[in-house]
Short mmCIF file of C-alpha atoms in Angstrom, two decimals:
data_model
loop_
_atom_site.label_atom_id
_atom_site.label_comp_id
_atom_site.label_asym_id
_atom_site.label_seq_id
_atom_site.Cartn_x
_atom_site.Cartn_y
_atom_site.Cartn_z
CA UNK A 1 10.25 3.39 15.25
CA UNK A 2 10.70 5.73 18.18
CA UNK A 3 8.81 8.99 18.36
CA UNK A 4 12.08 10.67 19.24
CA UNK A 5 13.63 9.97 15.84
CA UNK A 6 15.71 12.83 14.48
CA UNK A 7 13.98 15.02 11.91
CA UNK A 8 15.79 15.56 8.62
CA UNK A 9 15.67 18.79 6.60
CA UNK A 10 13.48 17.13 3.96
CA UNK A 11 10.70 16.50 6.48
CA UNK A 12 11.44 12.83 7.22
CA UNK A 13 13.40 11.24 10.02
CA UNK A 14 16.61 9.28 10.29
CA UNK A 15 14.60 6.14 10.95
CA UNK A 16 12.37 6.87 7.92
CA UNK A 17 15.48 6.85 5.73
CA UNK A 18 16.72 3.64 7.33
CA UNK A 19 13.30 1.99 6.81
CA UNK A 20 13.24 3.02 3.17
CA UNK A 21 16.73 1.68 2.58
CA UNK A 22 15.87 -1.59 4.30
CA UNK A 23 12.67 -1.87 2.25
CA UNK A 24 14.68 -1.35 -0.94
CA UNK A 25 17.13 -4.02 0.20
CA UNK A 26 14.25 -6.49 0.77
CA UNK A 27 12.80 -5.68 -2.64
CA UNK A 28 16.17 -6.25 -4.26
CA UNK A 29 16.52 -9.55 -2.40
CA UNK A 30 13.13 -10.70 -3.72
CA UNK A 31 14.14 -9.80 -7.27
CA UNK A 32 17.42 -11.71 -6.94
CA UNK A 33 15.52 -14.74 -5.66
CA UNK A 34 13.16 -14.58 -8.62
CA UNK A 35 16.07 -14.48 -11.02
CA UNK A 36 17.74 -17.43 -9.29
CA UNK A 37 14.49 -19.40 -9.51
CA UNK A 38 14.23 -18.51 -13.21
CA UNK A 39 17.78 -19.70 -13.83
CA UNK A 40 16.98 -22.95 -12.06
CA UNK A 41 13.90 -23.44 -14.26
CA UNK A 42 16.12 -23.29 -17.36
CA UNK A 43 17.06 -26.91 -16.63
CA UNK A 44 13.76 -27.89 -18.30
CA UNK A 45 14.67 -26.50 -21.76
CA UNK A 46 18.03 -28.23 -21.30
CA UNK A 47 16.28 -31.57 -20.73
CA UNK A 48 14.16 -30.93 -23.82
CA UNK A 49 17.42 -30.34 -25.68
CA UNK A 50 18.49 -33.87 -24.73
CA UNK A 51 15.42 -35.12 -26.61
CA UNK A 52 16.35 -32.99 -29.63
CA UNK A 53 19.82 -34.57 -29.62
CA UNK A 54 18.31 -38.08 -29.44
CA UNK A 55 15.78 -37.73 -32.23
CA UNK A 56 17.19 -35.16 -34.67
CA UNK A 57 20.28 -34.79 -36.84
CA UNK A 58 21.80 -32.15 -39.10
CA UNK A 59 19.98 -28.87 -39.64
CA UNK A 60 17.04 -30.03 -37.53
CA UNK A 61 19.37 -30.30 -34.55
CA UNK A 62 20.44 -26.66 -34.95
CA UNK A 63 16.85 -25.52 -35.40
CA UNK A 64 15.78 -27.42 -32.28
CA UNK A 65 18.52 -25.86 -30.18
CA UNK A 66 17.69 -22.36 -31.47
CA UNK A 67 14.04 -22.87 -30.63
CA UNK A 68 14.95 -23.96 -27.09
CA UNK A 69 17.18 -20.90 -26.70
CA UNK A 70 14.18 -18.79 -27.73
CA UNK A 71 12.03 -20.63 -25.16
CA UNK A 72 14.59 -19.86 -22.45
CA UNK A 73 14.76 -16.20 -23.48
CA UNK A 74 10.94 -15.99 -23.37
CA UNK A 75 10.87 -17.41 -19.87
CA UNK A 76 13.47 -14.95 -18.59
CA UNK A 77 11.49 -12.13 -20.21
CA UNK A 78 8.34 -13.41 -18.46
CA UNK A 79 10.12 -13.21 -15.09
CA UNK A 80 11.20 -9.62 -15.82
CA UNK A 81 7.65 -8.73 -16.92
CA UNK A 82 6.25 -10.12 -13.67
CA UNK A 83 8.71 -8.06 -11.60
CA UNK A 84 7.61 -4.94 -13.49
CA UNK A 85 3.90 -5.91 -13.34
CA UNK A 86 3.73 -5.76 -17.15
CA UNK A 87 0.94 -8.34 -17.36
CA UNK A 88 -0.03 -7.77 -20.98
CA UNK A 89 3.55 -8.50 -22.06
CA UNK A 90 3.57 -11.43 -19.62
CA UNK A 91 0.69 -13.17 -21.39
CA UNK A 92 2.01 -12.44 -24.89
CA UNK A 93 5.40 -13.89 -23.95
CA UNK A 94 3.73 -16.95 -22.40
CA UNK A 95 1.74 -17.50 -25.59
CA UNK A 96 4.90 -17.17 -27.68
CA UNK A 97 6.72 -19.66 -25.45
CA UNK A 98 3.84 -22.12 -25.91
CA UNK A 99 4.03 -21.77 -29.71
CA UNK A 100 7.79 -22.34 -29.62
CA UNK A 101 7.27 -25.46 -27.51
CA UNK A 102 4.81 -26.80 -30.09
CA UNK A 103 7.40 -26.19 -32.83
CA UNK A 104 10.00 -28.11 -30.82
CA UNK A 105 7.67 -31.12 -30.39
CA UNK A 106 8.48 -32.86 -33.74
CA UNK A 107 12.19 -32.52 -32.96
CA UNK A 108 12.26 -33.51 -29.26
CA UNK A 109 9.36 -36.00 -29.28
CA UNK A 110 8.09 -36.86 -25.75
CA UNK A 111 10.89 -34.83 -24.15
CA UNK A 112 9.13 -31.63 -25.18
CA UNK A 113 6.52 -32.32 -22.49
CA UNK A 114 9.05 -31.29 -19.83
CA UNK A 115 8.45 -27.71 -21.02
CA UNK A 116 4.96 -28.01 -19.53
CA UNK A 117 6.72 -27.75 -16.16
CA UNK A 118 7.66 -24.21 -17.20
CA UNK A 119 4.56 -23.08 -19.10
CA UNK A 120 1.81 -24.46 -16.85
CA UNK A 121 3.12 -23.05 -13.51
CA UNK A 122 3.71 -19.64 -15.15
CA UNK A 123 0.07 -19.54 -16.29
CA UNK A 124 -1.29 -20.95 -13.02
CA UNK A 125 0.59 -18.33 -11.00
CA UNK A 126 -1.43 -15.60 -12.72
CA UNK A 127 -4.92 -17.13 -12.84
CA UNK A 128 -4.90 -18.37 -9.23
CA UNK A 129 -7.66 -20.16 -7.31
CA UNK A 130 -9.52 -23.15 -8.66
CA UNK A 131 -8.59 -22.24 -12.21
CA UNK A 132 -4.93 -22.70 -11.30
CA UNK A 133 -5.65 -26.13 -9.77
CA UNK A 134 -7.52 -27.15 -12.91
CA UNK A 135 -4.74 -25.89 -15.13
CA UNK A 136 -2.06 -27.81 -13.21
CA UNK A 137 -4.19 -30.97 -13.26
CA UNK A 138 -4.77 -30.61 -16.98
CA UNK A 139 -1.06 -30.08 -17.62
CA UNK A 140 -0.08 -33.13 -15.56
CA UNK A 141 -2.73 -35.28 -17.29
CA UNK A 142 -1.53 -34.09 -20.69
CA UNK A 143 2.00 -35.26 -19.89
CA UNK A 144 0.61 -38.76 -19.31
CA UNK A 145 -1.97 -38.94 -22.12
CA UNK A 146 -0.22 -37.22 -25.07
CA UNK A 147 2.63 -39.78 -25.41
CA UNK A 148 -0.01 -42.52 -25.64
CA UNK A 149 -1.71 -40.75 -28.55
CA UNK A 150 1.34 -39.78 -30.63
CA UNK A 151 2.92 -42.66 -32.61
CA UNK A 152 6.61 -43.14 -31.93
CA UNK A 153 6.63 -41.29 -28.61
CA UNK A 154 7.76 -43.18 -25.51
CA UNK A 155 5.47 -43.29 -22.47
CA UNK A 156 8.27 -44.19 -20.05
CA UNK A 157 8.98 -40.65 -18.75
CA UNK A 158 5.32 -39.59 -18.76
CA UNK A 159 4.75 -39.81 -14.99
CA UNK A 160 8.08 -38.11 -14.34
CA UNK A 161 6.96 -35.14 -16.45
CA UNK A 162 3.56 -35.07 -14.71
CA UNK A 163 5.23 -35.00 -11.28
CA UNK A 164 7.57 -32.24 -12.53
CA UNK A 165 4.57 -30.11 -13.52
CA UNK A 166 2.89 -30.50 -10.13
CA UNK A 167 6.09 -30.04 -8.12
CA UNK A 168 7.15 -26.94 -10.06
CA UNK A 169 3.67 -25.44 -9.74
CA UNK A 170 3.80 -25.93 -5.96
CA UNK A 171 7.27 -24.39 -5.85
CA UNK A 172 6.20 -21.34 -7.86
CA UNK A 173 3.05 -20.97 -5.72
CA UNK A 174 5.06 -21.10 -2.48
CA UNK A 175 7.55 -18.57 -3.82
CA UNK A 176 4.73 -16.28 -4.97
CA UNK A 177 3.09 -16.43 -1.54
CA UNK A 178 6.41 -15.58 0.10
CA UNK A 179 6.97 -12.67 -2.27
CA UNK A 180 3.43 -11.40 -1.61
CA UNK A 181 3.94 -11.66 2.16
CA UNK A 182 7.22 -9.73 1.85
CA UNK A 183 5.47 -7.04 -0.19
CA UNK A 184 2.72 -6.72 2.43
CA UNK A 185 5.40 -6.53 5.14
CA UNK A 186 7.16 -3.72 3.28
CA UNK A 187 3.87 -1.83 2.91
CA UNK A 188 3.09 -2.30 6.60
CA UNK A 189 6.55 -1.05 7.58
CA UNK A 190 6.15 1.97 5.33
CA UNK A 191 2.76 2.73 6.91
CA UNK A 192 4.17 2.40 10.44
CA UNK A 193 7.08 4.68 9.51
CA UNK A 194 4.71 7.24 8.00
CA UNK A 195 2.46 7.25 11.06
CA UNK A 196 5.47 7.54 13.37
CA UNK A 197 6.79 10.45 11.32
CA UNK A 198 3.38 12.12 11.54
CA UNK A 199 3.33 11.61 15.30
CA UNK A 200 6.79 13.21 15.54
CA UNK A 201 5.65 16.19 13.50
CA UNK A 202 2.64 16.62 15.77
CA UNK A 203 4.86 16.43 18.85
CA UNK A 204 7.12 19.16 17.46
CA UNK A 205 4.05 21.26 16.66
CA UNK A 206 2.72 20.87 20.21
CA UNK A 207 6.11 21.76 21.72
CA UNK A 208 6.45 24.75 19.42
CA UNK A 209 3.00 25.99 20.34
CA UNK A 210 3.47 25.40 24.07
CA UNK A 211 6.90 27.02 24.28
CA UNK A 212 6.73 29.94 21.86
CA UNK A 213 2.96 30.46 21.90
CA UNK A 214 2.86 31.02 25.65
CA UNK A 215 5.89 33.33 25.63
CA UNK A 216 4.69 35.40 22.70
CA UNK A 217 1.22 35.74 24.21
CA UNK A 218 2.79 37.02 27.42
CA UNK A 219 4.97 39.48 25.48
CA UNK A 220 1.93 40.74 23.56
CA UNK A 221 -0.12 41.28 26.71
CA UNK A 222 2.69 42.93 28.67
CA UNK A 223 3.73 45.22 25.81
CA UNK A 224 0.12 46.37 25.44
CA UNK A 225 -0.08 47.00 29.18
CA UNK A 226 3.22 48.89 29.14
CA UNK A 227 1.96 51.09 26.30
CA UNK A 228 -1.20 51.97 28.22
CA UNK A 229 0.74 52.72 31.42
CA UNK A 230 3.29 54.90 29.65
CA UNK A 231 1.09 58.01 29.95
CA UNK A 232 3.11 61.13 29.22
CA UNK A 233 6.04 59.21 27.80
CA UNK A 234 7.78 60.62 24.73
CA UNK A 235 5.92 59.84 21.47
CA UNK A 236 8.93 57.90 20.21
CA UNK A 237 8.80 55.57 23.25
CA UNK A 238 5.08 54.96 22.70
CA UNK A 239 5.73 54.23 19.04
CA UNK A 240 8.42 51.70 19.97
CA UNK A 241 6.09 49.97 22.43
CA UNK A 242 3.39 49.77 19.75
CA UNK A 243 5.96 48.29 17.39
CA UNK A 244 6.94 45.66 19.96
CA UNK A 245 3.28 44.74 20.47
CA UNK A 246 2.67 44.45 16.73
CA UNK A 247 5.80 42.36 16.23
CA UNK A 248 4.76 40.02 19.06
CA UNK A 249 1.26 39.62 17.59
CA UNK A 250 2.70 38.94 14.13
CA UNK A 251 5.17 36.40 15.55
CA UNK A 252 2.34 34.65 17.42
CA UNK A 253 0.32 34.50 14.18
CA UNK A 254 3.33 33.07 12.32
CA UNK A 255 3.90 30.42 15.00
CA UNK A 256 0.26 29.34 14.86
CA UNK A 257 0.42 29.17 11.05
CA UNK A 258 3.60 27.04 11.25
CA UNK A 259 1.99 24.73 13.80
CA UNK A 260 -1.05 24.38 11.56
CA UNK A 261 1.25 23.44 8.68
CA UNK A 262 2.96 20.75 10.76
CA UNK A 263 -0.31 19.23 11.91
CA UNK A 264 -1.40 17.74 8.61
CA UNK A 265 -4.65 15.79 8.72
CA UNK A 266 -4.56 12.58 6.70
CA UNK A 267 -7.19 9.90 6.32
CA UNK A 268 -4.75 7.13 7.25
CA UNK A 269 -3.56 9.00 10.32
CA UNK A 270 -7.10 9.77 11.51
CA UNK A 271 -8.22 6.16 11.06
CA UNK A 272 -5.25 4.98 13.13
CA UNK A 273 -5.81 7.73 15.72
CA UNK A 274 -9.55 7.01 15.85
CA UNK A 275 -8.97 3.30 16.38
CA UNK A 276 -6.70 3.99 19.36
CA UNK A 277 -9.01 6.66 20.76
CA UNK A 278 -12.05 4.38 20.62
CA UNK A 279 -10.11 1.52 22.16
CA UNK A 280 -9.01 3.74 25.03
CA UNK A 281 -12.63 4.84 25.55
CA UNK A 282 -13.89 1.25 25.61
CA UNK A 283 -15.86 1.63 22.37
CA UNK A 284 -15.79 -1.22 19.83
CA UNK A 285 -14.27 0.19 16.64
CA UNK A 286 -15.44 -0.97 13.21
CA UNK A 287 -13.07 1.07 11.08
CA UNK A 288 -11.78 0.25 7.58
CA UNK A 289 -8.19 -0.90 7.26
CA UNK A 290 -7.89 0.14 3.62
CA UNK A 291 -8.58 3.52 2.07
CA UNK A 292 -7.06 3.08 -1.41
CA UNK A 293 -10.45 3.60 -3.06
CA UNK A 294 -10.65 7.19 -1.82
CA UNK A 295 -9.13 9.66 -4.33
CA UNK A 296 -6.09 11.54 -2.93
CA UNK A 297 -7.80 14.92 -3.28
CA UNK A 298 -10.58 13.81 -0.88
CA UNK A 299 -8.49 12.05 1.74
CA UNK A 300 -7.72 15.18 3.82
CA UNK A 301 -11.40 16.21 3.93
CA UNK A 302 -12.48 12.69 4.87
CA UNK A 303 -9.75 12.69 7.53
CA UNK A 304 -11.36 15.77 9.10
CA UNK A 305 -14.75 14.03 9.05
CA UNK A 306 -13.34 10.94 10.79
CA UNK A 307 -11.61 13.14 13.39
CA UNK A 308 -14.73 15.14 14.20
CA UNK A 309 -17.04 12.12 14.17
CA UNK A 310 -14.87 9.91 16.38
CA UNK A 311 -14.17 12.78 18.78
CA UNK A 312 -17.91 13.39 19.19
CA UNK A 313 -18.54 9.68 19.78
CA UNK A 314 -15.96 9.58 22.56
CA UNK A 315 -17.08 12.84 24.17
CA UNK A 316 -20.86 12.76 23.92
CA UNK A 317 -22.40 9.58 22.54
CA UNK A 318 -22.02 7.09 25.41
CA UNK A 319 -21.87 4.45 22.68
CA UNK A 320 -20.67 0.86 22.72
CA UNK A 321 -19.80 0.69 19.00
CA UNK A 322 -18.61 3.13 16.37
CA UNK A 323 -18.60 2.35 12.64
CA UNK A 324 -16.84 4.23 9.85
CA UNK A 325 -17.82 3.49 6.25
CA UNK A 326 -15.73 4.75 3.33
CA UNK A 327 -16.45 4.91 -0.38
CA UNK A 328 -14.78 6.84 -3.16
CA UNK A 329 -17.28 9.69 -2.74
CA UNK A 330 -18.56 9.50 0.84
CA UNK A 331 -17.64 8.88 4.45
CA UNK A 332 -20.00 8.13 7.33
CA UNK A 333 -19.37 7.85 11.08
CA UNK A 334 -22.14 6.09 13.04
CA UNK A 335 -22.55 5.05 16.65
CA UNK A 336 -25.16 3.28 18.75
CA UNK A 337 -25.20 5.85 21.54
CA UNK A 338 -27.88 8.09 22.97
CA UNK A 339 -28.35 10.16 19.80
CA UNK A 340 -30.08 13.52 20.00
CA UNK A 341 -31.03 16.44 17.75
CA UNK A 342 -28.56 17.81 15.22
CA UNK A 343 -26.95 20.61 17.15
CA UNK A 344 -24.25 23.13 16.51
CA UNK A 345 -20.78 23.33 17.87
CA UNK A 346 -17.48 24.83 16.92
CA UNK A 347 -16.18 21.49 15.64
CA UNK A 348 -19.25 20.63 13.59
CA UNK A 349 -19.63 24.20 12.32
CA UNK A 350 -15.99 24.24 11.24
CA UNK A 351 -16.47 20.90 9.48
CA UNK A 352 -19.55 22.24 7.68
CA UNK A 353 -17.48 25.15 6.43
CA UNK A 354 -14.75 22.81 5.17
CA UNK A 355 -17.25 20.56 3.41
CA UNK A 356 -19.07 23.51 1.85
CA UNK A 357 -15.75 24.93 0.62
CA UNK A 358 -15.03 21.59 -1.04
CA UNK A 359 -18.46 21.56 -2.67
CA UNK A 360 -19.73 18.60 -0.63
CA UNK A 361 -22.79 17.99 1.50
CA UNK A 362 -22.85 17.23 5.24
CA UNK A 363 -25.72 15.60 7.08
CA UNK A 364 -25.72 14.92 10.81
CA UNK A 365 -28.43 13.68 13.10
CA UNK A 366 -29.99 10.72 14.90
CA UNK A 367 -29.91 7.36 13.19
CA UNK A 368 -32.27 4.42 13.53
CA UNK A 369 -32.92 2.49 15.66
CA UNK A 370 -30.59 4.53 17.91
CA UNK A 371 -27.38 6.47 17.82
CA UNK A 372 -25.98 9.28 15.74
CA UNK A 373 -24.75 9.56 12.17
CA UNK A 374 -22.33 12.02 10.56
CA UNK A 375 -22.15 11.68 6.78
CA UNK A 376 -20.32 13.68 4.15
CA UNK A 377 -20.75 13.26 0.40
CA UNK A 378 -18.14 14.83 -1.84
CA UNK A 379 -18.98 16.59 -5.04
CA UNK A 380 -18.69 14.57 -8.24
#
């Protein structure tokens, strides 16, 4: 996204809106793909229905078909639950589908094992890791062994069902990885768009300050000078000049307040800014890439700490490495530079005031074996 993107009245940019729309389109595309995959998986209950037709007659045939319809409905509901991240409902529906499959077994005989190609991959997709591998292996082995143990069941399709379990599990795994990668891509795009929007806001703030701030300062100074030079002028003229000076001072105050409002400090923005600043200064940056564990109400304060700490490292430390550590209640900026006694400065004093106002505690000073440490702990 370009830094020259047009700013909208709501505070975003034209490109922000386009990125959000594109992200929504990608999310909708993922959901449509999931539904298509779910519809394709319904071929397995259909194949189980072939077994019901082969081995059952009369009322049992109707019951078998109704049970398979319920299995299909459960699977579609599982897909919807996964898209909504309703994992408790997901597991309850999976358990219900397993019970329904067991009820179908006396009616479909060995053909019921094809439903393992639906149930096992759905469970494996949630447990992940080695547990998923074990679950898929157990499901495939069950497709081979169970027909040997149940009298009257044919073992002919056993290996076909085992291969179906493994193949479907691989397909679901590949689709899940793709969906996860798409989600991470959407999050990365949203973060880039947010940082670009923040950069644009800061650019507008700098331009506003440079253009209006300079002019209003000049007006304030010149109006004050004119008032002092206007000795003997009518009282009304002096009053007007005082009014002009006061208006100019008030306008300058308002501009500075507006600029301060534009220049929001965020933890994400300061981490990104700090990484670039350290890179430009030739300092190795060990900064966290995630900050989700920090509560929202502390992120602005921690952003100020990162800004002050990284700025001091670049300006004074002569360090080769800078490390930022984040927890839910603390932030620490360390370097391996020259260190020194804990001194005072406008930046550090201002940060102390911010931390004290938030009820936190700031400690700054040399760290061992060398370097400097700036640490802030927020109140509980």
